[in-house]
mmCIF file of C-alpha atoms in Angstrom:
data_model
loop_
_atom_site.group_PDB
_atom_site.id
_atom_site.type_symbol
_atom_site.label_atom_id
_atom_site.label_comp_id
_atom_site.label_asym_id
_atom_site.label_seq_id
_atom_site.Cartn_x
_atom_site.Cartn_y
_atom_site.Cartn_z
ATOM 1 C CA UNK T 1 165.851 111.696 111.849
ATOM 2 C CA UNK T 2 165.080 111.638 115.343
ATOM 3 C CA UNK T 3 168.231 109.521 116.202
ATOM 4 C CA UNK T 4 170.353 112.445 115.207
ATOM 5 C CA UNK T 5 169.673 114.155 118.613
ATOM 6 C CA UNK T 6 170.232 112.787 122.204
ATOM 7 C CA UNK T 7 167.245 111.199 124.170
ATOM 8 C CA UNK T 8 166.533 114.306 126.311
ATOM 9 C CA UNK T 9 166.104 116.271 122.944
ATOM 10 C CA UNK T 10 163.422 114.096 121.374
ATOM 11 C CA UNK T 11 160.429 116.124 122.438
ATOM 12 C CA UNK T 12 161.933 119.556 121.185
ATOM 13 C CA UNK T 13 162.833 117.827 117.949
ATOM 14 C CA UNK T 14 159.309 116.647 117.557
ATOM 15 C CA UNK T 15 157.976 120.162 118.254
ATOM 16 C CA UNK T 16 160.331 121.661 115.705
ATOM 17 C CA UNK T 17 159.436 119.077 113.098
ATOM 18 C CA UNK T 18 155.735 119.795 113.768
ATOM 19 C CA UNK T 19 156.266 123.461 113.225
ATOM 20 C CA UNK T 20 158.283 122.836 110.077
ATOM 21 C CA UNK T 21 155.299 120.630 108.786
ATOM 22 C CA UNK T 22 152.820 123.505 109.487
ATOM 23 C CA UNK T 23 154.857 125.978 107.740
ATOM 24 C CA UNK T 24 155.351 123.652 104.789
ATOM 25 C CA UNK T 25 151.597 123.019 104.673
ATOM 26 C CA UNK T 26 150.867 126.789 104.753
ATOM 27 C CA UNK T 27 152.939 127.209 101.704
ATOM 28 C CA UNK T 28 151.009 124.321 99.935
ATOM 29 C CA UNK T 29 147.674 125.660 100.941
ATOM 30 C CA UNK T 30 148.605 129.332 99.826
ATOM 31 C CA UNK T 31 149.998 127.954 96.581
ATOM 32 C CA UNK T 32 146.983 125.961 95.796
ATOM 33 C CA UNK T 33 144.911 129.123 96.310
ATOM 34 C CA UNK T 34 147.044 131.006 93.808
ATOM 35 C CA UNK T 35 147.079 128.242 91.169
ATOM 36 C CA UNK T 36 143.298 127.892 91.405
ATOM 37 C CA UNK T 37 142.873 131.724 90.890
ATOM 38 C CA UNK T 38 145.131 131.675 87.884
ATOM 39 C CA UNK T 39 143.435 128.774 86.461
ATOM 40 C CA UNK T 40 140.050 130.401 86.882
ATOM 41 C CA UNK T 41 141.422 133.541 85.253
ATOM 42 C CA UNK T 42 142.674 131.431 82.332
ATOM 43 C CA UNK T 43 139.294 129.720 81.949
ATOM 44 C CA UNK T 44 140.350 126.259 83.057
ATOM 45 C CA UNK T 45 138.309 125.952 86.248
ATOM 46 C CA UNK T 46 134.670 127.276 86.834
ATOM 47 C CA UNK T 47 134.175 130.235 88.788
ATOM 48 C CA UNK T 48 134.398 129.963 92.546
ATOM 49 C CA UNK T 49 133.831 132.200 95.473
ATOM 50 C CA UNK T 50 137.215 133.963 96.393
ATOM 51 C CA UNK T 51 137.644 135.880 99.490
ATOM 52 C CA UNK T 52 140.420 138.443 99.509
ATOM 53 C CA UNK T 53 141.864 138.778 103.034
ATOM 54 C CA UNK T 54 143.966 141.930 102.409
ATOM 55 C CA UNK T 55 143.187 145.257 100.843
ATOM 56 C CA UNK T 56 146.982 145.657 99.869
ATOM 57 C CA UNK T 57 147.862 142.423 98.362
ATOM 58 C CA UNK T 58 145.717 141.274 95.543
ATOM 59 C CA UNK T 59 147.073 137.783 95.834
ATOM 60 C CA UNK T 60 146.351 137.189 99.376
ATOM 61 C CA UNK T 61 143.139 135.156 99.074
ATOM 62 C CA UNK T 62 141.344 132.360 100.514
ATOM 63 C CA UNK T 63 138.999 129.848 98.477
ATOM 64 C CA UNK T 64 137.064 127.634 100.816
ATOM 65 C CA UNK T 65 136.282 124.978 98.288
ATOM 66 C CA UNK T 66 139.969 124.406 97.654
ATOM 67 C CA UNK T 67 140.763 124.508 101.456
ATOM 68 C CA UNK T 68 138.002 121.775 102.106
ATOM 69 C CA UNK T 69 139.282 119.659 99.147
ATOM 70 C CA UNK T 70 142.677 119.847 100.443
ATOM 71 C CA UNK T 71 141.630 118.739 103.917
ATOM 72 C CA UNK T 72 139.581 115.674 102.479
ATOM 73 C CA UNK T 73 142.567 114.850 100.313
ATOM 74 C CA UNK T 74 144.993 114.726 103.006
ATOM 75 C CA UNK T 75 142.887 112.611 105.230
ATOM 76 C CA UNK T 76 142.221 110.119 102.466
ATOM 77 C CA UNK T 77 146.180 109.998 101.801
ATOM 78 C CA UNK T 78 146.855 109.316 105.554
ATOM 79 C CA UNK T 79 144.087 106.603 105.719
ATOM 80 C CA UNK T 80 145.002 104.998 102.373
ATOM 81 C CA UNK T 81 148.820 105.100 102.864
ATOM 82 C CA UNK T 82 148.962 104.508 106.646
ATOM 83 C CA UNK T 83 152.552 105.586 107.115
ATOM 84 C CA UNK T 84 155.000 108.222 105.971
ATOM 85 C CA UNK T 85 157.338 105.388 104.567
ATOM 86 C CA UNK T 86 154.549 104.418 102.254
ATOM 87 C CA UNK T 87 154.060 107.992 101.146
ATOM 88 C CA UNK T 88 157.707 108.395 100.137
ATOM 89 C CA UNK T 89 157.364 106.823 96.703
ATOM 90 C CA UNK T 90 154.272 108.995 95.795
ATOM 91 C CA UNK T 91 156.340 112.004 97.299
ATOM 92 C CA UNK T 92 159.272 111.350 95.137
ATOM 93 C CA UNK T 93 157.249 111.015 91.963
ATOM 94 C CA UNK T 94 155.278 114.021 92.594
ATOM 95 C CA UNK T 95 158.341 116.334 93.388
ATOM 96 C CA UNK T 96 160.541 115.087 90.575
ATOM 97 C CA UNK T 97 157.642 115.155 88.110
ATOM 98 C CA UNK T 98 156.743 118.740 89.071
ATOM 99 C CA UNK T 99 160.447 119.651 88.526
ATOM 100 C CA UNK T 100 160.498 118.207 85.121
ATOM 101 C CA UNK T 101 157.383 119.654 83.967
ATOM 102 C CA UNK T 102 158.217 123.173 85.382
ATOM 103 C CA UNK T 103 161.593 122.858 83.390
ATOM 104 C CA UNK T 104 159.715 121.788 79.997
ATOM 105 C CA UNK T 105 157.313 124.771 80.570
ATOM 106 C CA UNK T 106 160.286 127.173 81.300
ATOM 107 C CA UNK T 107 161.890 126.004 78.179
ATOM 108 C CA UNK T 108 158.815 126.943 76.168
ATOM 109 C CA UNK T 109 158.430 130.322 77.752
ATOM 110 C CA UNK T 110 162.308 131.151 77.241
ATOM 111 C CA UNK T 111 162.199 130.307 73.440
ATOM 112 C CA UNK T 112 158.653 131.406 72.561
ATOM 113 C CA UNK T 113 157.854 134.312 74.872
ATOM 114 C CA UNK T 114 161.062 135.797 76.185
ATOM 115 C CA UNK T 115 162.693 135.079 72.624
ATOM 116 C CA UNK T 116 166.060 134.000 74.342
ATOM 117 C CA UNK T 117 168.783 133.403 71.608
ATOM 118 C CA UNK T 118 168.854 129.552 70.901
ATOM 119 C CA UNK T 119 172.525 129.447 71.417
ATOM 120 C CA UNK T 120 172.151 130.843 75.015
ATOM 121 C CA UNK T 121 168.927 129.029 75.990
ATOM 122 C CA UNK T 122 169.459 125.606 74.603
ATOM 123 C CA UNK T 123 172.634 124.588 76.526
ATOM 124 C CA UNK T 124 171.223 125.952 79.830
ATOM 125 C CA UNK T 125 168.001 123.980 79.230
ATOM 126 C CA UNK T 126 169.848 120.890 78.310
ATOM 127 C CA UNK T 127 171.647 120.850 81.612
ATOM 128 C CA UNK T 128 168.555 121.581 83.591
ATOM 129 C CA UNK T 129 166.483 118.920 81.640
ATOM 130 C CA UNK T 130 169.221 116.374 82.236
ATOM 131 C CA UNK T 131 169.485 116.880 85.969
ATOM 132 C CA UNK T 132 165.583 116.743 86.368
ATOM 133 C CA UNK T 133 165.233 113.881 83.970
ATOM 134 C CA UNK T 134 167.642 111.939 85.938
ATOM 135 C CA UNK T 135 165.904 112.595 89.202
ATOM 136 C CA UNK T 136 162.595 111.605 87.670
ATOM 137 C CA UNK T 137 163.995 108.422 85.937
ATOM 138 C CA UNK T 138 165.290 107.335 89.324
ATOM 139 C CA UNK T 139 161.685 107.556 90.726
ATOM 140 C CA UNK T 140 159.758 105.841 87.789
ATOM 141 C CA UNK T 141 160.187 102.391 89.233
ATOM 142 C CA UNK T 142 158.260 103.804 92.394
ATOM 143 C CA UNK T 143 155.314 104.403 90.201
ATOM 144 C CA UNK T 144 154.378 100.762 90.789
ATOM 145 C CA UNK T 145 155.133 101.072 94.546
ATOM 146 C CA UNK T 146 152.623 103.668 95.442
ATOM 147 C CA UNK T 147 153.879 106.505 93.249
ATOM 148 C CA UNK T 148 150.920 106.146 90.831
ATOM 149 C CA UNK T 149 148.775 108.342 92.873
ATOM 150 C CA UNK T 150 150.139 111.672 91.854
ATOM 151 C CA UNK T 151 150.125 110.563 88.296
ATOM 152 C CA UNK T 152 146.666 109.486 88.398
ATOM 153 C CA UNK T 153 145.623 112.587 90.201
ATOM 154 C CA UNK T 154 147.390 114.976 87.800
ATOM 155 C CA UNK T 155 145.758 113.126 84.965
ATOM 156 C CA UNK T 156 142.353 113.602 86.310
ATOM 157 C CA UNK T 157 142.892 117.212 86.978
ATOM 158 C CA UNK T 158 144.396 117.686 83.484
ATOM 159 C CA UNK T 159 141.250 115.950 81.800
ATOM 160 C CA UNK T 160 138.851 118.130 83.986
ATOM 161 C CA UNK T 161 140.688 121.373 83.215
ATOM 162 C CA UNK T 162 141.091 120.962 79.580
ATOM 163 C CA UNK T 163 137.461 119.678 79.116
ATOM 164 C CA UNK T 164 136.170 122.838 80.770
ATOM 165 C CA UNK T 165 138.494 125.142 78.693
ATOM 166 C CA UNK T 166 137.550 123.398 75.398
ATOM 167 C CA UNK T 167 133.875 123.004 76.292
ATOM 168 C CA UNK T 168 133.464 126.653 77.025
ATOM 169 C CA UNK T 169 135.223 127.528 73.861
ATOM 170 C CA UNK T 170 132.931 125.286 71.826
ATOM 171 C CA UNK T 171 129.781 126.607 73.693
ATOM 172 C CA UNK T 172 130.760 130.140 72.875
ATOM 173 C CA UNK T 173 131.256 129.248 69.295
ATOM 174 C CA UNK T 174 127.796 127.481 69.154
ATOM 175 C CA UNK T 175 126.080 130.504 70.641
ATOM 176 C CA UNK T 176 127.765 132.839 68.446
ATOM 177 C CA UNK T 177 126.609 131.086 65.257
ATOM 178 C CA UNK T 178 123.125 132.120 66.135
ATOM 179 C CA UNK T 179 124.156 135.601 67.325
ATOM 180 C CA UNK T 180 122.488 138.675 66.040
ATOM 181 C CA UNK T 181 124.467 142.151 65.876
ATOM 182 C CA UNK T 182 123.066 144.647 68.440
ATOM 183 C CA UNK T 183 122.684 147.593 65.892
ATOM 184 C CA UNK T 184 120.638 145.465 63.596
ATOM 185 C CA UNK T 185 118.290 144.521 66.405
ATOM 186 C CA UNK T 186 117.832 147.958 67.608
ATOM 187 C CA UNK T 187 117.138 149.126 63.962
ATOM 188 C CA UNK T 188 114.388 146.337 63.758
ATOM 189 C CA UNK T 189 112.787 147.712 66.890
ATOM 190 C CA UNK T 190 112.793 151.031 65.469
ATOM 191 C CA UNK T 191 111.029 149.889 62.258
ATOM 192 C CA UNK T 192 108.580 147.502 63.876
ATOM 193 C CA UNK T 193 108.131 148.481 67.536
ATOM 194 C CA UNK T 194 106.981 145.599 69.655
ATOM 195 C CA UNK T 195 104.696 145.884 72.543
ATOM 196 C CA UNK T 196 106.445 147.640 75.392
ATOM 197 C CA UNK T 197 105.780 146.863 79.229
ATOM 198 C CA UNK T 198 106.591 149.040 82.177
ATOM 199 C CA UNK T 199 109.757 148.414 84.199
ATOM 200 C CA UNK T 200 113.551 147.615 83.585
ATOM 201 C CA UNK T 201 114.908 144.376 82.155
ATOM 202 C CA UNK T 202 118.531 143.659 82.883
ATOM 203 C CA UNK T 203 120.490 141.177 80.802
ATOM 204 C CA UNK T 204 124.023 140.151 81.874
ATOM 205 C CA UNK T 205 126.377 140.017 78.929
ATOM 206 C CA UNK T 206 130.095 140.042 78.247
ATOM 207 C CA UNK T 207 129.738 141.222 74.787
ATOM 208 C CA UNK T 208 128.931 144.710 73.500
ATOM 209 C CA UNK T 209 128.242 144.070 69.836
ATOM 210 C CA UNK T 210 125.552 141.199 70.101
ATOM 211 C CA UNK T 211 122.138 140.588 71.480
ATOM 212 C CA UNK T 212 122.068 138.427 74.627
ATOM 213 C CA UNK T 213 120.411 135.043 73.945
ATOM 214 C CA UNK T 214 117.985 135.617 76.930
ATOM 215 C CA UNK T 215 116.730 138.901 75.216
ATOM 216 C CA UNK T 216 116.063 137.060 71.926
ATOM 217 C CA UNK T 217 114.331 134.252 73.751
ATOM 218 C CA UNK T 218 112.164 136.558 75.758
ATOM 219 C CA UNK T 219 111.321 138.466 72.623
ATOM 220 C CA UNK T 220 110.362 135.296 70.809
ATOM 221 C CA UNK T 221 108.260 133.672 73.619
ATOM 222 C CA UNK T 222 106.638 136.627 75.293
ATOM 223 C CA UNK T 223 106.509 138.942 72.397
ATOM 224 C CA UNK T 224 107.115 141.873 74.587
ATOM 225 C CA UNK T 225 109.875 144.302 75.464
ATOM 226 C CA UNK T 226 110.517 146.250 78.667
ATOM 227 C CA UNK T 227 110.275 150.104 78.353
ATOM 228 C CA UNK T 228 113.973 150.121 79.634
ATOM 229 C CA UNK T 229 116.444 147.511 78.499
ATOM 230 C CA UNK T 230 119.842 147.203 80.192
ATOM 231 C CA UNK T 231 122.649 145.192 78.820
ATOM 232 C CA UNK T 232 124.978 144.767 81.750
ATOM 233 C CA UNK T 233 128.685 143.979 81.900
ATOM 234 C CA UNK T 234 130.699 143.500 85.065
ATOM 235 C CA UNK T 235 134.393 144.476 85.034
ATOM 236 C CA UNK T 236 136.908 143.708 87.688
ATOM 237 C CA UNK T 237 139.896 146.187 88.375
ATOM 238 C CA UNK T 238 143.181 145.634 90.071
ATOM 239 C CA UNK T 239 142.614 148.153 92.672
ATOM 240 C CA UNK T 240 141.166 147.032 96.010
ATOM 241 C CA UNK T 241 138.070 149.144 95.966
ATOM 242 C CA UNK T 242 136.263 151.217 93.335
ATOM 243 C CA UNK T 243 134.690 154.566 94.538
ATOM 244 C CA UNK T 244 130.976 155.004 94.277
ATOM 245 C CA UNK T 245 131.443 157.801 91.872
ATOM 246 C CA UNK T 246 133.630 155.508 89.522
ATOM 247 C CA UNK T 247 131.255 152.373 89.911
ATOM 248 C CA UNK T 248 129.246 152.562 86.636
ATOM 249 C CA UNK T 249 129.481 153.701 83.080
ATOM 250 C CA UNK T 250 126.235 154.195 81.072
ATOM 251 C CA UNK T 251 125.871 154.435 77.250
ATOM 252 C CA UNK T 252 122.509 155.023 75.551
ATOM 253 C CA UNK T 253 121.725 153.042 72.362
ATOM 254 C CA UNK T 254 118.228 154.646 71.802
ATOM 255 C CA UNK T 255 114.871 152.910 71.888
ATOM 256 C CA UNK T 256 115.124 152.352 75.523
ATOM 257 C CA UNK T 257 118.531 150.417 75.384
ATOM 258 C CA UNK T 258 121.350 151.253 77.582
ATOM 259 C CA UNK T 259 124.666 149.675 78.070
ATOM 260 C CA UNK T 260 125.839 149.607 81.747
ATOM 261 C CA UNK T 261 129.341 148.661 82.869
ATOM 262 C CA UNK T 262 129.857 147.957 86.591
ATOM 263 C CA UNK T 263 133.333 148.335 88.100
ATOM 264 C CA UNK T 264 134.256 146.301 91.101
ATOM 265 C CA UNK T 265 137.664 146.193 93.019
ATOM 266 C CA UNK T 266 139.186 142.744 93.915
ATOM 267 C CA UNK T 267 138.028 143.227 97.407
ATOM 268 C CA UNK T 268 134.481 144.535 96.623
ATOM 269 C CA UNK T 269 131.458 142.168 97.053
ATOM 270 C CA UNK T 270 129.879 142.077 93.652
ATOM 271 C CA UNK T 271 126.494 143.111 94.661
ATOM 272 C CA UNK T 272 124.734 144.015 91.373
ATOM 273 C CA UNK T 273 121.617 145.420 92.674
ATOM 274 C CA UNK T 274 123.217 147.765 95.081
ATOM 275 C CA UNK T 275 125.572 148.807 92.402
ATOM 276 C CA UNK T 276 122.776 149.525 89.922
ATOM 277 C CA UNK T 277 120.858 151.690 92.497
ATOM 278 C CA UNK T 278 123.849 154.165 92.037
ATOM 279 C CA UNK T 279 122.592 154.584 88.454
ATOM 280 C CA UNK T 280 119.788 156.851 89.460
ATOM 281 C CA UNK T 281 122.406 159.581 88.993
ATOM 282 C CA UNK T 282 122.163 158.688 85.306
ATOM 283 C CA UNK T 283 118.490 158.927 85.539
ATOM 284 C CA UNK T 284 117.946 155.282 85.067
ATOM 285 C CA UNK T 285 115.071 153.576 87.193
ATOM 286 C CA UNK T 286 116.374 150.294 88.929
ATOM 287 C CA UNK T 287 113.611 150.243 91.538
ATOM 288 C CA UNK T 288 113.692 146.696 93.250
ATOM 289 C CA UNK T 289 109.999 145.886 92.400
ATOM 290 C CA UNK T 290 110.198 147.340 88.761
ATOM 291 C CA UNK T 291 113.596 145.502 87.870
ATOM 292 C CA UNK T 292 113.723 142.056 86.462
ATOM 293 C CA UNK T 293 116.942 140.092 85.875
ATOM 294 C CA UNK T 294 117.145 137.794 82.839
ATOM 295 C CA UNK T 295 119.723 135.099 82.903
ATOM 296 C CA UNK T 296 120.443 132.434 80.232
ATOM 297 C CA UNK T 297 121.243 128.823 81.169
ATOM 298 C CA UNK T 298 122.757 126.655 78.451
ATOM 299 C CA UNK T 299 122.073 122.934 78.589
ATOM 300 C CA UNK T 300 124.686 120.980 76.569
ATOM 301 C CA UNK T 301 123.582 118.105 74.289
ATOM 302 C CA UNK T 302 126.349 115.717 73.335
ATOM 303 C CA UNK T 303 126.276 115.204 69.590
ATOM 304 C CA UNK T 304 128.463 113.775 66.783
ATOM 305 C CA UNK T 305 129.412 117.183 65.691
ATOM 306 C CA UNK T 306 133.162 118.108 65.665
ATOM 307 C CA UNK T 307 134.691 119.274 68.815
ATOM 308 C CA UNK T 308 135.204 116.799 71.610
ATOM 309 C CA UNK T 309 134.836 113.037 72.255
ATOM 310 C CA UNK T 310 131.183 111.998 73.266
ATOM 311 C CA UNK T 311 132.418 111.147 76.847
ATOM 312 C CA UNK T 312 134.194 114.581 77.215
ATOM 313 C CA UNK T 313 130.905 116.419 75.946
ATOM 314 C CA UNK T 314 129.086 114.479 78.609
ATOM 315 C CA UNK T 315 131.575 115.365 81.234
ATOM 316 C CA UNK T 316 131.356 119.011 80.326
ATOM 317 C CA UNK T 317 127.549 119.024 80.435
ATOM 318 C CA UNK T 318 127.718 117.803 84.107
ATOM 319 C CA UNK T 319 130.398 120.217 84.929
ATOM 320 C CA UNK T 320 128.424 123.024 83.396
ATOM 321 C CA UNK T 321 125.181 121.847 85.191
ATOM 322 C CA UNK T 322 126.846 121.930 88.568
ATOM 323 C CA UNK T 323 128.969 125.158 88.304
ATOM 324 C CA UNK T 324 128.251 128.153 90.215
ATOM 325 C CA UNK T 325 125.669 130.557 88.473
ATOM 326 C CA UNK T 326 125.373 134.405 88.351
ATOM 327 C CA UNK T 327 122.263 134.275 90.605
ATOM 328 C CA UNK T 328 124.187 133.686 93.856
ATOM 329 C CA UNK T 329 127.559 135.242 92.789
ATOM 330 C CA UNK T 330 126.103 138.733 91.816
ATOM 331 C CA UNK T 331 123.633 138.627 94.830
ATOM 332 C CA UNK T 332 120.580 138.932 92.610
ATOM 333 C CA UNK T 333 117.229 138.849 94.263
ATOM 334 C CA UNK T 334 115.579 135.418 93.807
ATOM 335 C CA UNK T 335 112.122 136.658 93.375
ATOM 336 C CA UNK T 336 113.172 139.149 90.463
ATOM 337 C CA UNK T 337 115.112 136.620 88.234
ATOM 338 C CA UNK T 338 113.984 134.711 85.211
ATOM 339 C CA UNK T 339 116.246 132.113 83.860
ATOM 340 C CA UNK T 340 115.560 131.253 79.995
ATOM 341 C CA UNK T 341 117.124 127.894 79.072
ATOM 342 C CA UNK T 342 118.838 127.138 75.792
ATOM 343 C CA UNK T 343 119.837 123.711 74.380
ATOM 344 C CA UNK T 344 123.082 123.691 72.406
ATOM 345 C CA UNK T 345 124.470 120.770 70.593
ATOM 346 C CA UNK T 346 128.058 120.261 70.791
#
C-alpha cells in the first residue's frame, strides 16, 4: 500500500491511513454501542449503565462497559497476532461470515416479516447468498490459519446471550407458578387484616396483576404490613425528558395499596426516590425516613427439571449473581433497602 506513493509522500500517507483507521474504529465502537442497546432491549444481555450523549438523537449513546471491553479485546488481539498480516485471516473470516449471516437474516425478514412474494424475493436472495457464500467459502481454509478467533468469539457470545435470554424466561415462568393475583390478595387483607405498621413500603414490579414475591415473603416472615404499600413500575419513554407534572401516575386499590408508575425520558437519570418525592401532590407520603424499599433477589438452583442443560443453568446462575441490580441503577438509599432472597429451581 505504501509503495503506491513516492518516498516523499510516505509520511502524509501514514497520516492519512491513521485518520482512516480512527474513523473506521469510531464506526465499530458506535456500532457496538447500538447493538448492545438493542440486545438489552430484546432481553439478550443484562442491564448496563447507558449514558445518552444527546438530547435530540436517542441512539447517540455511550456504554462504558462495552468501551472498556473493546479496548481490552483490541490490546489482546495486537499482542496475540503481533502483525497485521497475521490478522488478515481472522479479518477475512469475520467480514465474510458477517455478510453471510446478514443475508440469511434479511432473507428471513423479507419472507416472514415483510411478506415479499416468493417469486420476487427468492431469486434476489439466491443471488445474494451465492455471492456471500462464495466469499465465505474462499475464507474457510483460513479458519485453521488464525481465522478461528472470530468463530470462537461469536460462539461464546451466542452461548452467553441465548443462555441469559432463555434463563430469564424460565426464571419468570418458575416465579409465576407460585404467583398470587393482586385482587385476591387485597381481598384477603380486607377479610383478615394483618398487623399494620407505620411508614411506606415500596415494591418494584413490572406486573400490575400479581403480588410481588418480596411482598409475599415479607408478609410470611414478618407477619406485618405497612400502612401504605406502593407497587412501583418504571417506564421509559421515547422523549428525551419527561416533565415533572407527567412524571408519575397513581392508582388506588384500597386497603392502603397504590400502584405508582414513574415515567423517565431516555436522557433522564432514573432517580426513583427523587421522583417519588413528587407524589406528595397525590397525597402519598414518601418521607425518606419513613419509606422502605423491598427488593427481591433470586438465587437459581440448577436441577434436572426441563429447561436448559445443567451447565447452562449454572452459567445463568453465575450471570444472574453478577448482573447489575436495581439498588444502584435506581439510586435507592442503601440504608432504606431490604432485599429478600428467593431460591428458584430451574
